[in-house]
Amino acid sequence: MSDILGENSVFNKMAENDHQKVVFCQDKATGLKAIIAIHDTTLGPALGGTRMWQYKSEAEALHDVLRLSRGMTYKAAITGLNLGGGKAVIIGDSKKDKSEALMRKYGKFIENLNGEYITAEDVGTSPKDMEYIKMETRHVAGIPESLGGLGDPSPVTAFGVYMGMKACAKHMYGNDSLAGKVVAVQGVGHVGENLVKHLREENAKVYISDINEERLAYIAKKYGAEVVANNSIYDLNIDIYAPCALGATVNTETLEKLKCTIIAGAANNQLADENIHGRMVMDKGILYAPDFLINAGGLINVYSELNGYTAKRAMEKTEHIYEVTSEILKKSKEENIPTYEAANRIAEKRMDDIRRIKASY
Ligand code: NAD
């Protein structure tokens, strides 16, 4: 069959990771070109943000949406949420090509999926865009507080990262106190700032780096953190490295320099190559908290909004990241496998178990 379909077949690409459904949305009048990918709905409706990006080709957009939607399946599963994995991309320049009509037309495509896919904000889309989408469909989350949403997820995300970090400390040092520990936070944006706040409240020593000098000075003064030059963050004598800016900062080059014992941060896809660096981190005796678990506070926030939970309940659910991180670290140690792999196996087991239950009624 694959020979007939050809190398670039969408069906073959979907089959690689067993994606359920991919929807191509086109509207000439508004210029909308979007792809919605639904990876797996075993645990619930597929949830994932809409990214608007100037992809170089249709193939690149498809590759991204398939990869990201699969990631959402694992993130929801490991976090214990009743959600499946999905994601959407709109091809275009988010600064020039957006309009109310385009977003509303896109909302209509989501509505036609009858709740199989729920969208939210992502790179290149904003709460305002979610408002437009909401005019056409109920299946959207991450809307402003004024419209009944739970607002900015960053404080919840930061709290989850903090919980994951404490679980790593317990596993590594026998005690989850971060008092006196030396932590380097790379990127002090929305999440980074809230993480610094928690760490300083617990009397950790905090180094910070960012490309935005003004922001650095502001955060340093507000929380009593020490500024370091961006490039020197990997040379510091620290206990914990918390990447909160970019992905792929845990790579062969940085691992040669890094002197920490724990890596726990908010950035997505911190390991440059999971297959290589997951094991390399382990061999260096560093505990790596899987990013897709400990930064799941944002997803928990959106899930809470959909279920009508309060902000307090979202925080309580996020606290649970501590237990799940501990379980993953234990499994990783017992089975001598990288932590991300332990997380994947727990997520897959949950999906298999629930799939079996569903088959029985
Ligand atoms: P943000 O844009 O508010 O902050 C990012 C910060 O990193 C900015 O201050 C920016 O100046 C800085 N930065 C950019 N490039 C840098 C570099 N090369 N070196 C050092 N600093 C640099 O973003 P955020 O919402 O705080 O998110 C931080 C990370 O966490 C992102 O990778 C994001 O994808 C991920 N994340 C965020 C959430 C959330 O709820 N906001 C949820 C899950 C994951």
Tab-separated table of C-alpha atoms and ligand atoms in Angstrom:
chain	number	residue	atom	x	y	z
A	1	MET	CA	0.000	0.000	0.000
A	2	SER	CA	2.740	2.491	0.988
A	3	ASP	CA	4.408	1.974	-2.411
A	4	ILE	CA	1.242	3.033	-4.207
A	5	LEU	CA	0.811	6.117	-2.041
A	6	GLY	CA	4.386	7.311	-2.517
A	7	GLU	CA	7.083	8.734	-0.294
A	8	ASN	CA	5.359	12.069	0.417
A	9	SER	CA	1.954	10.598	1.085
A	10	VAL	CA	0.028	12.238	3.925
A	11	PHE	CA	-1.429	8.827	4.813
A	12	ASN	CA	2.062	7.394	5.228
A	13	LYS	CA	3.134	10.324	7.389
A	14	MET	CA	0.006	9.868	9.520
A	15	ALA	CA	0.678	6.161	9.834
A	16	GLU	CA	4.226	6.712	11.159
A	17	ASN	CA	2.870	7.640	14.597
A	18	ASP	CA	-0.666	6.406	14.086
A	19	HIS	CA	-2.437	9.773	13.771
A	20	GLN	CA	-6.214	9.414	13.667
A	21	LYS	CA	-7.246	12.346	11.549
A	22	VAL	CA	-5.772	15.318	9.681
A	23	VAL	CA	-8.022	18.086	8.385
A	24	PHE	CA	-6.882	20.582	5.746
A	25	CYS	CA	-8.866	23.845	5.911
A	26	GLN	CA	-8.855	26.290	3.001
A	27	ASP	CA	-10.771	29.526	2.418
A	28	LYS	CA	-9.914	31.747	-0.534
A	29	ALA	CA	-11.790	34.844	0.675
A	30	THR	CA	-9.897	35.131	3.963
A	31	GLY	CA	-6.670	33.462	2.806
A	32	LEU	CA	-7.026	30.771	5.479
A	33	LYS	CA	-4.780	27.763	5.093
A	34	ALA	CA	-4.810	25.605	8.206
A	35	ILE	CA	-4.061	22.014	9.142
A	36	ILE	CA	-5.684	20.413	12.187
A	37	ALA	CA	-4.063	17.172	13.366
A	38	ILE	CA	-5.799	14.817	15.771
A	39	HIS	CA	-3.324	12.281	17.049
A	40	ASP	CA	-5.229	10.224	19.600
A	41	THR	CA	-8.559	10.599	21.375
A	42	THR	CA	-8.395	7.551	23.639
A	43	LEU	CA	-8.485	9.662	26.798
A	44	GLY	CA	-10.748	12.467	25.589
A	45	PRO	CA	-11.124	15.200	22.975
A	46	ALA	CA	-7.888	16.228	21.295
A	47	LEU	CA	-6.650	19.465	22.785
A	48	GLY	CA	-3.774	21.596	21.567
A	49	GLY	CA	-3.075	25.176	20.588
A	50	THR	CA	-3.165	26.797	17.176
A	51	ARG	CA	0.217	27.966	15.935
A	52	MET	CA	0.413	30.629	13.239
A	53	TRP	CA	3.736	30.509	11.449
A	54	GLN	CA	5.307	31.316	8.082
A	55	TYR	CA	6.205	27.780	7.120
A	56	LYS	CA	8.537	27.426	4.156
A	57	SER	CA	6.436	24.643	2.675
A	58	GLU	CA	3.249	22.670	3.171
A	59	ALA	CA	5.397	19.642	4.049
A	60	GLU	CA	7.088	21.597	6.857
A	61	ALA	CA	3.700	22.677	8.261
A	62	LEU	CA	2.410	19.109	8.143
A	63	HIS	CA	5.546	17.777	9.816
A	64	ASP	CA	5.210	20.333	12.632
A	65	VAL	CA	1.517	19.746	13.274
A	66	LEU	CA	1.956	15.946	13.342
A	67	ARG	CA	4.920	16.185	15.739
A	68	LEU	CA	3.229	18.689	18.060
A	69	SER	CA	-0.120	16.878	18.198
A	70	ARG	CA	1.581	13.626	19.194
A	71	GLY	CA	3.445	15.501	21.930
A	72	MET	CA	0.105	16.728	23.290
A	73	THR	CA	-1.201	13.152	23.569
A	74	TYR	CA	1.706	12.226	25.847
A	75	LYS	CA	1.524	15.437	27.829
A	76	ALA	CA	-2.172	14.989	28.632
A	77	ALA	CA	-1.733	11.276	29.364
A	78	ILE	CA	1.185	11.665	31.790
A	79	THR	CA	-0.552	14.564	33.544
A	80	GLY	CA	-3.574	12.384	34.239
A	81	LEU	CA	-5.992	14.516	32.224
A	82	ASN	CA	-8.909	13.148	30.251
A	83	LEU	CA	-7.743	14.732	27.046
A	84	GLY	CA	-6.344	13.470	23.793
A	85	GLY	CA	-3.640	15.089	21.695
A	86	GLY	CA	-4.202	17.541	18.891
A	87	LYS	CA	-2.680	20.648	17.414
A	88	ALA	CA	-3.329	23.024	14.544
A	89	VAL	CA	-1.212	25.276	12.379
A	90	ILE	CA	-2.291	28.255	10.327
A	91	ILE	CA	0.154	28.981	7.532
A	92	GLY	CA	0.921	32.697	7.371
A	93	ASP	CA	2.509	35.729	8.973
A	94	SER	CA	0.792	36.350	12.303
A	95	LYS	CA	1.666	40.057	12.095
A	96	LYS	CA	0.244	40.651	8.610
A	97	ASP	CA	-2.127	37.896	7.575
A	98	LYS	CA	-4.551	37.736	10.514
A	99	SER	CA	-8.072	39.113	10.419
A	100	GLU	CA	-11.311	38.681	12.317
A	101	ALA	CA	-12.826	36.927	9.305
A	102	LEU	CA	-9.901	34.494	8.989
A	103	MET	CA	-10.060	33.532	12.645
A	104	ARG	CA	-13.840	33.145	12.579
A	105	LYS	CA	-13.718	31.042	9.425
A	106	TYR	CA	-11.110	28.889	11.155
A	107	GLY	CA	-13.462	28.687	14.181
A	108	LYS	CA	-16.173	27.317	11.884
A	109	PHE	CA	-13.873	24.500	10.765
A	110	ILE	CA	-13.269	23.628	14.427
A	111	GLU	CA	-17.017	23.714	15.099
A	112	ASN	CA	-17.556	21.228	12.271
A	113	LEU	CA	-15.399	18.731	14.148
A	114	ASN	CA	-18.096	18.624	16.847
A	115	GLY	CA	-15.744	18.770	19.809
A	116	GLU	CA	-13.280	16.157	18.588
A	117	TYR	CA	-10.657	18.953	18.623
A	118	ILE	CA	-10.431	21.842	21.115
A	119	THR	CA	-8.082	24.704	20.400
A	120	ALA	CA	-6.171	27.241	22.507
A	121	GLU	CA	-3.444	29.859	22.135
A	122	ASP	CA	0.047	29.061	20.874
A	123	VAL	CA	2.949	30.825	19.140
A	124	GLY	CA	1.509	33.469	16.792
A	125	THR	CA	-2.019	33.460	18.227
A	126	SER	CA	-3.410	35.579	21.076
A	127	PRO	CA	-6.338	35.711	23.522
A	128	LYS	CA	-7.990	38.133	21.058
A	129	ASP	CA	-7.836	35.450	18.346
A	130	MET	CA	-9.427	32.972	20.769
A	131	GLU	CA	-12.241	35.480	21.279
A	132	TYR	CA	-12.892	35.511	17.506
A	133	ILE	CA	-12.783	31.730	17.332
A	134	LYS	CA	-15.209	31.572	20.245
A	135	MET	CA	-17.754	33.542	18.208
A	136	GLU	CA	-18.049	30.464	15.970
A	137	THR	CA	-17.416	27.527	18.275
A	138	ARG	CA	-17.528	26.450	21.906
A	139	HIS	CA	-14.498	24.269	21.400
A	140	VAL	CA	-11.869	26.791	22.386
A	141	ALA	CA	-10.056	27.408	25.671
A	142	GLY	CA	-7.536	29.900	27.013
A	143	ILE	CA	-9.897	32.824	26.659
A	144	PRO	CA	-9.464	36.035	28.709
A	145	GLU	CA	-10.729	36.187	32.303
A	146	SER	CA	-13.268	38.832	31.285
A	147	LEU	CA	-14.946	36.198	29.083
A	148	GLY	CA	-15.002	33.550	31.779
A	149	GLY	CA	-11.584	32.038	31.138
A	150	LEU	CA	-8.816	31.454	33.661
A	151	GLY	CA	-6.438	33.971	32.071
A	152	ASP	CA	-2.635	33.797	31.910
A	153	PRO	CA	-1.454	30.205	32.541
A	154	SER	CA	2.165	31.199	33.308
A	155	PRO	CA	1.881	31.290	37.134
A	156	VAL	CA	0.360	27.779	37.033
A	157	THR	CA	3.083	26.569	34.677
A	158	ALA	CA	5.779	28.007	36.953
A	159	PHE	CA	4.240	26.320	39.988
A	160	GLY	CA	4.306	22.952	38.173
A	161	VAL	CA	7.968	23.448	37.268
A	162	TYR	CA	8.697	24.295	40.893
A	163	MET	CA	6.902	21.109	42.048
A	164	GLY	CA	8.843	19.004	39.514
A	165	MET	CA	12.089	20.601	40.671
A	166	LYS	CA	11.322	19.815	44.312
A	167	ALA	CA	10.553	16.184	43.455
A	168	CYS	CA	13.952	15.970	41.726
A	169	ALA	CA	15.621	17.484	44.812
A	170	LYS	CA	13.975	14.877	47.031
A	171	HIS	CA	15.199	12.089	44.746
A	172	MET	CA	18.721	13.503	44.367
A	173	TYR	CA	19.444	14.992	47.803
A	174	GLY	CA	17.011	13.042	50.013
A	175	ASN	CA	15.181	16.241	50.929
A	176	ASP	CA	12.974	18.463	48.796
A	177	SER	CA	14.026	21.738	50.371
A	178	LEU	CA	15.582	24.151	47.907
A	179	ALA	CA	16.852	26.496	50.626
A	180	GLY	CA	20.509	27.232	49.973
A	181	LYS	CA	20.497	25.430	46.614
A	182	VAL	CA	21.983	27.319	43.688
A	183	VAL	CA	19.623	27.558	40.719
A	184	ALA	CA	20.232	29.161	37.300
A	185	VAL	CA	17.051	30.299	35.552
A	186	GLN	CA	17.578	30.947	31.844
A	187	GLY	CA	14.876	33.289	30.564
A	188	VAL	CA	12.874	35.398	32.984
A	189	GLY	CA	9.718	35.956	30.968
A	190	HIS	CA	6.213	35.052	32.157
A	191	VAL	CA	7.113	31.628	33.537
A	192	GLY	CA	10.708	32.402	34.537
A	193	GLU	CA	9.676	35.320	36.733
A	194	ASN	CA	7.145	33.251	38.673
A	195	LEU	CA	9.681	30.465	39.113
A	196	VAL	CA	12.278	32.915	40.476
A	197	LYS	CA	9.646	34.153	42.916
A	198	HIS	CA	9.017	30.643	44.322
A	199	LEU	CA	12.732	29.923	44.532
A	200	ARG	CA	13.605	33.132	46.314
A	201	GLU	CA	10.696	32.674	48.729
A	202	GLU	CA	12.327	29.392	49.671
A	203	ASN	CA	15.736	31.056	50.034
A	204	ALA	CA	17.445	29.428	47.087
A	205	LYS	CA	20.332	31.371	45.552
A	206	VAL	CA	19.202	32.313	42.046
A	207	TYR	CA	21.228	33.298	38.978
A	208	ILE	CA	19.276	34.674	36.041
A	209	SER	CA	20.048	35.268	32.373
A	210	ASP	CA	17.987	36.716	29.523
A	211	ILE	CA	18.574	38.538	26.256
A	212	ASN	CA	16.351	41.358	27.484
A	213	GLU	CA	18.646	43.510	29.685
A	214	GLU	CA	15.872	45.702	31.021
A	215	ARG	CA	13.830	42.740	32.157
A	216	LEU	CA	16.908	41.172	33.770
A	217	ALA	CA	17.606	44.274	35.839
A	218	TYR	CA	13.944	44.454	36.896
A	219	ILE	CA	13.726	40.811	38.014
A	220	ALA	CA	17.133	40.939	39.758
A	221	LYS	CA	16.055	43.924	41.838
A	222	LYS	CA	12.537	42.674	42.559
A	223	TYR	CA	13.562	39.219	43.815
A	224	GLY	CA	17.219	39.595	44.789
A	225	ALA	CA	18.599	37.383	42.029
A	226	GLU	CA	22.085	37.652	40.501
A	227	VAL	CA	22.443	38.483	36.812
A	228	VAL	CA	24.859	36.454	34.681
A	229	ALA	CA	25.842	36.890	31.049
A	230	ASN	CA	23.791	34.671	28.784
A	231	ASN	CA	26.680	32.582	27.480
A	232	SER	CA	28.239	31.955	30.880
A	233	ILE	CA	25.188	30.197	32.366
A	234	TYR	CA	26.625	26.786	31.395
A	235	ASP	CA	29.918	27.484	33.203
A	236	LEU	CA	28.446	28.228	36.623
A	237	ASN	CA	28.820	26.037	39.674
A	238	ILE	CA	25.160	25.321	40.301
A	239	ASP	CA	22.861	22.639	41.654
A	240	ILE	CA	19.954	23.140	39.271
A	241	TYR	CA	19.681	24.433	35.715
A	242	ALA	CA	16.193	25.692	34.783
A	243	PRO	CA	15.782	26.397	31.049
A	244	CYS	CA	12.813	28.771	30.697
A	245	ALA	CA	13.512	30.374	27.329
A	246	LEU	CA	14.410	28.139	24.413
A	247	GLY	CA	14.360	24.463	23.493
A	248	ALA	CA	17.374	22.257	22.646
A	249	THR	CA	19.706	23.873	25.209
A	250	VAL	CA	20.581	20.436	26.606
A	251	ASN	CA	22.925	19.221	23.902
A	252	THR	CA	26.354	17.664	23.466
A	253	GLU	CA	28.133	21.017	23.733
A	254	THR	CA	26.330	22.297	26.851
A	255	LEU	CA	26.488	18.909	28.562
A	256	GLU	CA	30.280	19.069	28.370
A	257	LYS	CA	30.181	22.229	30.449
A	258	LEU	CA	27.119	21.938	32.704
A	259	LYS	CA	28.013	21.275	36.333
A	260	CYS	CA	24.525	20.890	37.759
A	261	THR	CA	22.903	17.780	39.255
A	262	ILE	CA	19.317	18.573	38.191
A	263	ILE	CA	17.782	20.012	35.022
A	264	ALA	CA	14.198	21.177	35.514
A	265	GLY	CA	12.648	24.005	33.538
A	266	ALA	CA	9.642	25.185	31.533
A	267	ALA	CA	11.001	25.331	27.988
A	268	ASN	CA	9.586	22.812	25.517
A	269	ASN	CA	11.861	20.182	23.937
A	270	GLN	CA	14.905	20.877	26.112
A	271	LEU	CA	16.807	17.790	24.945
A	272	ALA	CA	18.258	18.571	21.501
A	273	ASP	CA	17.831	14.906	20.580
A	274	GLU	CA	15.890	12.745	23.029
A	275	ASN	CA	17.533	9.531	21.875
A	276	ILE	CA	21.056	10.857	22.359
A	277	HIS	CA	20.857	13.410	25.142
A	278	GLY	CA	18.335	11.595	27.338
A	279	ARG	CA	20.973	8.911	27.933
A	280	MET	CA	23.897	11.364	27.979
A	281	VAL	CA	22.309	13.350	30.816
A	282	MET	CA	21.812	10.133	32.740
A	283	ASP	CA	25.407	8.998	32.220
A	284	LYS	CA	26.598	12.327	33.598
A	285	GLY	CA	24.632	11.670	36.787
A	286	ILE	CA	22.202	14.522	36.124
A	287	LEU	CA	18.488	14.142	36.848
A	288	TYR	CA	16.402	15.507	34.002
A	289	ALA	CA	12.753	16.305	34.775
A	290	PRO	CA	10.809	15.620	31.534
A	291	ASP	CA	9.751	19.045	30.260
A	292	PHE	CA	6.403	17.905	28.873
A	293	LEU	CA	5.355	16.821	32.354
A	294	ILE	CA	6.651	19.608	34.559
A	295	ASN	CA	5.513	22.413	32.224
A	296	ALA	CA	1.982	20.932	31.991
A	297	GLY	CA	0.516	23.572	34.343
A	298	GLY	CA	-0.600	25.570	31.306
A	299	LEU	CA	-2.509	22.568	29.972
A	300	ILE	CA	-4.011	21.904	33.418
A	301	ASN	CA	-5.166	25.534	33.454
A	302	VAL	CA	-6.920	25.118	30.113
A	303	TYR	CA	-8.428	21.783	31.169
A	304	SER	CA	-9.716	23.440	34.353
A	305	GLU	CA	-11.296	26.207	32.328
A	306	LEU	CA	-13.102	23.664	30.133
A	307	ASN	CA	-14.406	21.835	33.182
A	308	GLY	CA	-15.467	24.959	35.058
A	309	TYR	CA	-12.898	24.476	37.824
A	310	THR	CA	-11.591	27.433	39.810
A	311	ALA	CA	-8.040	28.803	39.575
A	312	LYS	CA	-7.442	27.294	43.025
A	313	ARG	CA	-8.396	23.828	41.783
A	314	ALA	CA	-6.046	24.249	38.805
A	315	MET	CA	-3.198	24.941	41.240
A	316	GLU	CA	-4.136	21.897	43.331
A	317	LYS	CA	-4.095	19.663	40.271
A	318	THR	CA	-0.733	21.130	39.300
A	319	GLU	CA	0.720	20.254	42.694
A	320	HIS	CA	0.283	16.603	41.656
A	321	ILE	CA	3.201	17.058	39.223
A	322	TYR	CA	5.390	16.419	42.285
A	323	GLU	CA	4.067	12.837	42.702
A	324	VAL	CA	4.183	12.031	39.002
A	325	THR	CA	7.757	13.315	38.714
A	326	SER	CA	8.757	11.131	41.697
A	327	GLU	CA	7.138	8.088	40.054
A	328	ILE	CA	9.013	8.730	36.804
A	329	LEU	CA	12.369	9.178	38.554
A	330	LYS	CA	11.848	5.941	40.465
A	331	LYS	CA	10.985	4.023	37.293
A	332	SER	CA	13.945	5.524	35.445
A	333	LYS	CA	16.285	4.368	38.213
A	334	GLU	CA	14.768	0.897	38.595
A	335	GLU	CA	14.717	0.158	34.869
A	336	ASN	CA	17.902	2.097	34.039
A	337	ILE	CA	16.154	4.087	31.322
A	338	PRO	CA	16.222	7.849	30.628
A	339	THR	CA	13.549	9.819	32.496
A	340	TYR	CA	11.750	10.925	29.313
A	341	GLU	CA	11.407	7.266	28.334
A	342	ALA	CA	10.044	6.354	31.770
A	343	ALA	CA	7.478	9.159	31.338
A	344	ASN	CA	6.515	7.914	27.869
A	345	ARG	CA	6.033	4.368	29.150
A	346	ILE	CA	3.777	5.506	32.019
A	347	ALA	CA	1.745	7.624	29.567
A	348	GLU	CA	1.416	4.703	27.116
A	349	LYS	CA	0.361	2.339	29.883
A	350	ARG	CA	-2.373	4.743	30.982
A	351	MET	CA	-3.674	4.959	27.415
A	352	ASP	CA	-3.605	1.165	27.008
A	353	ASP	CA	-5.424	0.654	30.318
A	354	ILE	CA	-8.162	3.154	29.490
A	355	ARG	CA	-8.508	1.808	25.948
A	356	ARG	CA	-9.214	-1.610	27.465
A	357	ILE	CA	-11.844	-0.218	29.869
A	358	LYS	CA	-13.587	1.597	27.021
A	359	ALA	CA	-13.787	-1.574	25.000
A	360	SER	CA	-15.847	-3.189	27.737
A	361	TYR	CA	-18.950	-0.987	27.546
B	1	NAD	P1	8.173	34.459	27.468
B	1	NAD	O1	8.278	34.819	26.037
B	1	NAD	O2	7.316	35.264	28.375
B	1	NAD	O3	9.636	34.446	28.126
B	1	NAD	C1	10.768	33.955	27.495
B	1	NAD	C2	11.958	34.792	27.975
B	1	NAD	O4	13.145	34.206	27.442
B	1	NAD	C3	11.918	36.230	27.522
B	1	NAD	O5	12.165	37.102	28.618
B	1	NAD	C4	13.025	36.313	26.476
B	1	NAD	O6	13.668	37.584	26.423
B	1	NAD	C5	13.970	35.249	26.971
B	1	NAD	N1	14.873	34.704	25.950
B	1	NAD	C6	14.641	34.539	24.623
B	1	NAD	N2	15.719	34.022	24.023
B	1	NAD	C7	16.646	33.844	24.994
B	1	NAD	C8	17.972	33.352	25.006
B	1	NAD	N3	18.578	32.939	23.900
B	1	NAD	N4	18.615	33.291	26.192
B	1	NAD	C9	18.031	33.711	27.329
B	1	NAD	N5	16.781	34.209	27.379
B	1	NAD	C10	16.110	34.287	26.213
B	1	NAD	O7	7.758	32.926	27.494
B	1	NAD	P2	7.126	32.124	28.724
B	1	NAD	O8	5.663	32.130	28.580
B	1	NAD	O9	7.773	32.570	29.976
B	1	NAD	O10	7.610	30.647	28.377
B	1	NAD	C11	8.948	30.236	28.609
B	1	NAD	C12	9.168	28.861	27.999
B	1	NAD	O11	8.277	27.915	28.593
B	1	NAD	C13	8.900	28.797	26.501
B	1	NAD	O12	9.801	27.904	25.924
B	1	NAD	C14	7.487	28.231	26.420
B	1	NAD	O13	7.271	27.522	25.220
B	1	NAD	C15	7.459	27.275	27.601
B	1	NAD	N6	6.125	27.053	28.153
B	1	NAD	C16	5.390	28.094	28.605
B	1	NAD	C17	4.114	27.854	29.147
B	1	NAD	C18	3.280	28.983	29.686
B	1	NAD	O14	2.296	28.718	30.389
B	1	NAD	N7	3.610	30.225	29.425
B	1	NAD	C19	3.613	26.541	29.215
B	1	NAD	C20	4.410	25.478	28.755
B	1	NAD	C21	5.666	25.763	28.220
